[in-house]
């Protein structure tokens, strides 16, 4: 129902569902990934919080399943909580996913309706480098259709306040 109502009431945000490259599966993600190993370039997990019913989406078996489902050079993006409210949750998530992926980074964006007005993303790559710089840059025509994204906002989303960088990545 979320997808149906998104298309109905938030058409400008839901237009990605109409992209012929997109396939949306509403099902047990772990089962789907077990059935489709080394099949994906990108996996995006938009889940609820890591405490409660969605906790399995933030645990070692799910991270392992995502890793096995990616092709070499692929990336995953998972919900990464708010650095303003949940640093104590973010660092263990980054540590857990780091066991499987060669690159693990944390980015964030402003979402006014979320607690603290911010949400983070854990982005991990399988045998690929950093994703802090866009791999491709949208054309001027493409940028005209975008309300939020730009190459500069992409790069800026990885710039963390010092306290968060220290806590998440154990930097001195």
PDB file of C-alpha atoms in Angstrom:
ATOM      1  CA  UNK A   1       0.000   0.000   0.000  1.00  0.00           C
ATOM      2  CA  UNK A   2       2.898   2.411   0.668  1.00  0.00           C
ATOM      3  CA  UNK A   3       3.967   2.271  -2.984  1.00  0.00           C
ATOM      4  CA  UNK A   4       0.393   2.640  -4.241  1.00  0.00           C
ATOM      5  CA  UNK A   5      -0.272   5.655  -2.023  1.00  0.00           C
ATOM      6  CA  UNK A   6       3.114   7.183  -2.819  1.00  0.00           C
ATOM      7  CA  UNK A   7       2.246   7.084  -6.507  1.00  0.00           C
ATOM      8  CA  UNK A   8      -1.190   8.513  -5.805  1.00  0.00           C
ATOM      9  CA  UNK A   9      -0.341  11.267  -3.306  1.00  0.00           C
ATOM     10  CA  UNK A  10       3.377  11.931  -3.893  1.00  0.00           C
ATOM     11  CA  UNK A  11       3.755  11.502  -7.659  1.00  0.00           C
ATOM     12  CA  UNK A  12       6.831  13.724  -7.954  1.00  0.00           C
ATOM     13  CA  UNK A  13       8.638  11.588  -5.366  1.00  0.00           C
ATOM     14  CA  UNK A  14       7.341   8.276  -6.714  1.00  0.00           C
ATOM     15  CA  UNK A  15       8.240   8.773 -10.370  1.00  0.00           C
ATOM     16  CA  UNK A  16      11.282   6.514  -9.970  1.00  0.00           C
ATOM     17  CA  UNK A  17       8.937   3.534  -9.817  1.00  0.00           C
ATOM     18  CA  UNK A  18       8.151   4.194 -13.500  1.00  0.00           C
ATOM     19  CA  UNK A  19      11.791   3.940 -14.580  1.00  0.00           C
ATOM     20  CA  UNK A  20      12.121   0.794 -16.730  1.00  0.00           C
ATOM     21  CA  UNK A  21      15.413  -0.049 -14.973  1.00  0.00           C
ATOM     22  CA  UNK A  22      13.682  -0.306 -11.595  1.00  0.00           C
ATOM     23  CA  UNK A  23      12.167  -3.492 -10.243  1.00  0.00           C
ATOM     24  CA  UNK A  24      10.483  -3.259  -6.858  1.00  0.00           C
ATOM     25  CA  UNK A  25      10.002  -6.372  -4.758  1.00  0.00           C
ATOM     26  CA  UNK A  26       7.877  -6.259  -1.621  1.00  0.00           C
ATOM     27  CA  UNK A  27       8.800  -9.510   0.065  1.00  0.00           C
ATOM     28  CA  UNK A  28      11.302 -11.144   2.377  1.00  0.00           C
ATOM     29  CA  UNK A  29      14.535  -9.502   1.189  1.00  0.00           C
ATOM     30  CA  UNK A  30      16.833 -12.169   2.620  1.00  0.00           C
ATOM     31  CA  UNK A  31      14.963 -14.906   0.734  1.00  0.00           C
ATOM     32  CA  UNK A  32      15.041 -12.890  -2.485  1.00  0.00           C
ATOM     33  CA  UNK A  33      18.781 -12.284  -2.182  1.00  0.00           C
ATOM     34  CA  UNK A  34      19.453 -15.976  -1.477  1.00  0.00           C
ATOM     35  CA  UNK A  35      17.697 -16.742  -4.757  1.00  0.00           C
ATOM     36  CA  UNK A  36      19.601 -14.050  -6.707  1.00  0.00           C
ATOM     37  CA  UNK A  37      23.303 -14.168  -5.898  1.00  0.00           C
ATOM     38  CA  UNK A  38      25.828 -11.987  -7.776  1.00  0.00           C
ATOM     39  CA  UNK A  39      22.877 -10.384  -9.575  1.00  0.00           C
ATOM     40  CA  UNK A  40      22.755  -6.710  -8.586  1.00  0.00           C
ATOM     41  CA  UNK A  41      24.738  -3.529  -9.066  1.00  0.00           C
ATOM     42  CA  UNK A  42      22.840  -1.630  -6.336  1.00  0.00           C
ATOM     43  CA  UNK A  43      20.762  -2.736  -3.346  1.00  0.00           C
ATOM     44  CA  UNK A  44      18.841  -0.085  -1.411  1.00  0.00           C
ATOM     45  CA  UNK A  45      17.269  -1.078   1.879  1.00  0.00           C
ATOM     46  CA  UNK A  46      14.810   1.508   3.131  1.00  0.00           C
ATOM     47  CA  UNK A  47      13.809  -0.015   6.430  1.00  0.00           C
ATOM     48  CA  UNK A  48      12.525   1.063   9.761  1.00  0.00           C
ATOM     49  CA  UNK A  49      14.873   1.392  12.738  1.00  0.00           C
ATOM     50  CA  UNK A  50      17.431  -1.244  13.753  1.00  0.00           C
ATOM     51  CA  UNK A  51      15.620  -1.833  17.028  1.00  0.00           C
ATOM     52  CA  UNK A  52      12.403  -3.841  16.805  1.00  0.00           C
ATOM     53  CA  UNK A  53      10.929  -5.871  13.941  1.00  0.00           C
ATOM     54  CA  UNK A  54      13.437  -4.662  11.323  1.00  0.00           C
ATOM     55  CA  UNK A  55      16.486  -5.511  13.447  1.00  0.00           C
ATOM     56  CA  UNK A  56      17.303  -8.528  11.222  1.00  0.00           C
ATOM     57  CA  UNK A  57      18.016  -6.060   8.377  1.00  0.00           C
ATOM     58  CA  UNK A  58      20.941  -4.701  10.414  1.00  0.00           C
ATOM     59  CA  UNK A  59      22.575  -7.976  11.389  1.00  0.00           C
ATOM     60  CA  UNK A  60      25.467 -10.018  10.031  1.00  0.00           C
ATOM     61  CA  UNK A  61      23.387 -12.593   8.077  1.00  0.00           C
ATOM     62  CA  UNK A  62      21.558  -9.863   6.130  1.00  0.00           C
ATOM     63  CA  UNK A  63      24.790  -7.973   5.391  1.00  0.00           C
ATOM     64  CA  UNK A  64      26.312 -11.248   4.197  1.00  0.00           C
ATOM     65  CA  UNK A  65      23.281 -11.940   1.977  1.00  0.00           C
ATOM     66  CA  UNK A  66      23.517  -8.463   0.436  1.00  0.00           C
ATOM     67  CA  UNK A  67      27.238  -8.959  -0.229  1.00  0.00           C
ATOM     68  CA  UNK A  68      26.584 -12.293  -1.961  1.00  0.00           C
ATOM     69  CA  UNK A  69      23.804 -10.755  -4.066  1.00  0.00           C
ATOM     70  CA  UNK A  70      25.976  -7.930  -5.401  1.00  0.00           C
ATOM     71  CA  UNK A  71      28.143  -8.131  -8.475  1.00  0.00           C
ATOM     72  CA  UNK A  72      31.743  -6.982  -8.089  1.00  0.00           C
ATOM     73  CA  UNK A  73      31.794  -3.189  -8.042  1.00  0.00           C
ATOM     74  CA  UNK A  74      28.259  -3.013  -6.629  1.00  0.00           C
ATOM     75  CA  UNK A  75      27.057  -0.935  -3.695  1.00  0.00           C
ATOM     76  CA  UNK A  76      24.464  -1.231  -0.960  1.00  0.00           C
ATOM     77  CA  UNK A  77      22.763   1.630   0.811  1.00  0.00           C
ATOM     78  CA  UNK A  78      21.038   0.986   4.118  1.00  0.00           C
ATOM     79  CA  UNK A  79      19.232   3.196   6.583  1.00  0.00           C
ATOM     80  CA  UNK A  80      21.856   4.616   8.928  1.00  0.00           C
ATOM     81  CA  UNK A  81      19.984   6.448  11.691  1.00  0.00           C
ATOM     82  CA  UNK A  82      20.643  10.004  12.833  1.00  0.00           C
ATOM     83  CA  UNK A  83      24.099  11.009  13.992  1.00  0.00           C
ATOM     84  CA  UNK A  84      22.432  13.547  16.293  1.00  0.00           C
ATOM     85  CA  UNK A  85      20.409  10.916  18.140  1.00  0.00           C
ATOM     86  CA  UNK A  86      21.899   7.459  17.610  1.00  0.00           C
ATOM     87  CA  UNK A  87      25.699   7.465  17.414  1.00  0.00           C
ATOM     88  CA  UNK A  88      25.612   4.515  19.793  1.00  0.00           C
ATOM     89  CA  UNK A  89      23.717   2.518  17.138  1.00  0.00           C
ATOM     90  CA  UNK A  90      25.598   3.695  14.055  1.00  0.00           C
ATOM     91  CA  UNK A  91      29.126   2.601  14.984  1.00  0.00           C
ATOM     92  CA  UNK A  92      28.157  -1.071  15.561  1.00  0.00           C
ATOM     93  CA  UNK A  93      26.251  -1.091  12.250  1.00  0.00           C
ATOM     94  CA  UNK A  94      29.280   0.279  10.403  1.00  0.00           C
ATOM     95  CA  UNK A  95      31.529  -2.262  12.169  1.00  0.00           C
ATOM     96  CA  UNK A  96      29.225  -5.159  11.267  1.00  0.00           C
ATOM     97  CA  UNK A  97      28.895  -4.281   7.585  1.00  0.00           C
ATOM     98  CA  UNK A  98      32.655  -3.595   7.338  1.00  0.00           C
ATOM     99  CA  UNK A  99      33.309  -7.327   7.763  1.00  0.00           C
ATOM    100  CA  UNK A 100      31.889  -7.950   4.281  1.00  0.00           C
ATOM    101  CA  UNK A 101      32.531  -4.850   2.171  1.00  0.00           C
ATOM    102  CA  UNK A 102      35.769  -3.264   0.986  1.00  0.00           C
ATOM    103  CA  UNK A 103      34.428   0.289   1.308  1.00  0.00           C
ATOM    104  CA  UNK A 104      32.048   1.555   4.011  1.00  0.00           C
ATOM    105  CA  UNK A 105      31.001   5.189   4.243  1.00  0.00           C
ATOM    106  CA  UNK A 106      28.389   7.224   6.068  1.00  0.00           C
ATOM    107  CA  UNK A 107      26.350  10.007   4.484  1.00  0.00           C
ATOM    108  CA  UNK A 108      23.370  12.010   5.644  1.00  0.00           C
ATOM    109  CA  UNK A 109      20.616  14.255   4.390  1.00  0.00           C
ATOM    110  CA  UNK A 110      18.030  16.606   5.809  1.00  0.00           C
ATOM    111  CA  UNK A 111      14.496  15.250   6.130  1.00  0.00           C
ATOM    112  CA  UNK A 112      12.375  17.795   8.022  1.00  0.00           C
ATOM    113  CA  UNK A 113       9.793  15.216   9.124  1.00  0.00           C
ATOM    114  CA  UNK A 114      12.345  12.889  10.775  1.00  0.00           C
ATOM    115  CA  UNK A 115      13.365  13.218  14.411  1.00  0.00           C
ATOM    116  CA  UNK A 116      16.247  15.738  14.472  1.00  0.00           C
ATOM    117  CA  UNK A 117      15.490  16.618  10.837  1.00  0.00           C
ATOM    118  CA  UNK A 118      18.236  14.337   9.569  1.00  0.00           C
ATOM    119  CA  UNK A 119      18.736  10.710   8.533  1.00  0.00           C
ATOM    120  CA  UNK A 120      21.905   8.855   7.657  1.00  0.00           C
ATOM    121  CA  UNK A 121      22.869   6.186   5.173  1.00  0.00           C
ATOM    122  CA  UNK A 122      25.487   3.491   5.387  1.00  0.00           C
ATOM    123  CA  UNK A 123      26.875   2.972   1.897  1.00  0.00           C
ATOM    124  CA  UNK A 124      29.120  -0.021   1.325  1.00  0.00           C
ATOM    125  CA  UNK A 125      30.900  -1.205  -1.801  1.00  0.00           C
ATOM    126  CA  UNK A 126      31.949  -4.637  -2.975  1.00  0.00           C
ATOM    127  CA  UNK A 127      35.412  -4.376  -4.493  1.00  0.00           C
ATOM    128  CA  UNK A 128      34.967  -0.742  -5.445  1.00  0.00           C
ATOM    129  CA  UNK A 129      36.340   2.551  -4.262  1.00  0.00           C
ATOM    130  CA  UNK A 130      34.719   5.450  -2.513  1.00  0.00           C
ATOM    131  CA  UNK A 131      31.297   6.717  -3.550  1.00  0.00           C
ATOM    132  CA  UNK A 132      31.882  10.170  -2.065  1.00  0.00           C
ATOM    133  CA  UNK A 133      32.325  11.624  -5.552  1.00  0.00           C
ATOM    134  CA  UNK A 134      29.575  10.855  -8.097  1.00  0.00           C
ATOM    135  CA  UNK A 135      30.616   8.237 -10.656  1.00  0.00           C
ATOM    136  CA  UNK A 136      28.614  10.082 -13.292  1.00  0.00           C
ATOM    137  CA  UNK A 137      27.370  13.640 -13.367  1.00  0.00           C
ATOM    138  CA  UNK A 138      23.818  14.363 -14.492  1.00  0.00           C
ATOM    139  CA  UNK A 139      23.462  16.429 -17.645  1.00  0.00           C
ATOM    140  CA  UNK A 140      22.097  19.960 -17.374  1.00  0.00           C
ATOM    141  CA  UNK A 141      18.816  18.648 -18.763  1.00  0.00           C
ATOM    142  CA  UNK A 142      18.641  15.936 -16.083  1.00  0.00           C
ATOM    143  CA  UNK A 143      19.538  18.424 -13.342  1.00  0.00           C
ATOM    144  CA  UNK A 144      16.624  20.616 -14.427  1.00  0.00           C
ATOM    145  CA  UNK A 145      14.239  17.795 -13.445  1.00  0.00           C
ATOM    146  CA  UNK A 146      15.781  17.366  -9.984  1.00  0.00           C
ATOM    147  CA  UNK A 147      14.617  19.302  -6.947  1.00  0.00           C
ATOM    148  CA  UNK A 148      17.294  18.253  -4.461  1.00  0.00           C
ATOM    149  CA  UNK A 149      20.177  16.280  -5.936  1.00  0.00           C
ATOM    150  CA  UNK A 150      23.288  17.863  -7.395  1.00  0.00           C
ATOM    151  CA  UNK A 151      26.902  16.674  -7.575  1.00  0.00           C
ATOM    152  CA  UNK A 152      27.797  19.212  -4.861  1.00  0.00           C
ATOM    153  CA  UNK A 153      25.083  17.997  -2.460  1.00  0.00           C
ATOM    154  CA  UNK A 154      26.243  14.430  -3.162  1.00  0.00           C
ATOM    155  CA  UNK A 155      29.807  15.262  -2.068  1.00  0.00           C
ATOM    156  CA  UNK A 156      28.666  17.377   0.883  1.00  0.00           C
ATOM    157  CA  UNK A 157      26.488  14.581   2.268  1.00  0.00           C
ATOM    158  CA  UNK A 158      29.647  12.673   3.236  1.00  0.00           C
ATOM    159  CA  UNK A 159      31.206  15.562   5.165  1.00  0.00           C
ATOM    160  CA  UNK A 160      30.561  14.762   8.808  1.00  0.00           C
ATOM    161  CA  UNK A 161      30.893  16.880  11.917  1.00  0.00           C
ATOM    162  CA  UNK A 162      34.082  15.915  13.750  1.00  0.00           C
ATOM    163  CA  UNK A 163      32.227  14.318  16.675  1.00  0.00           C
ATOM    164  CA  UNK A 164      30.357  11.988  14.296  1.00  0.00           C
ATOM    165  CA  UNK A 165      33.419  11.073  12.254  1.00  0.00           C
ATOM    166  CA  UNK A 166      35.307  10.198  15.445  1.00  0.00           C
ATOM    167  CA  UNK A 167      32.446   8.126  16.875  1.00  0.00           C
ATOM    168  CA  UNK A 168      31.446   6.277  13.708  1.00  0.00           C
ATOM    169  CA  UNK A 169      34.880   5.530  12.296  1.00  0.00           C
ATOM    170  CA  UNK A 170      36.905   5.570  15.538  1.00  0.00           C
ATOM    171  CA  UNK A 171      39.174   8.337  14.260  1.00  0.00           C
ATOM    172  CA  UNK A 172      41.403  10.220  16.664  1.00  0.00           C
TER     173      UNK A 172
END
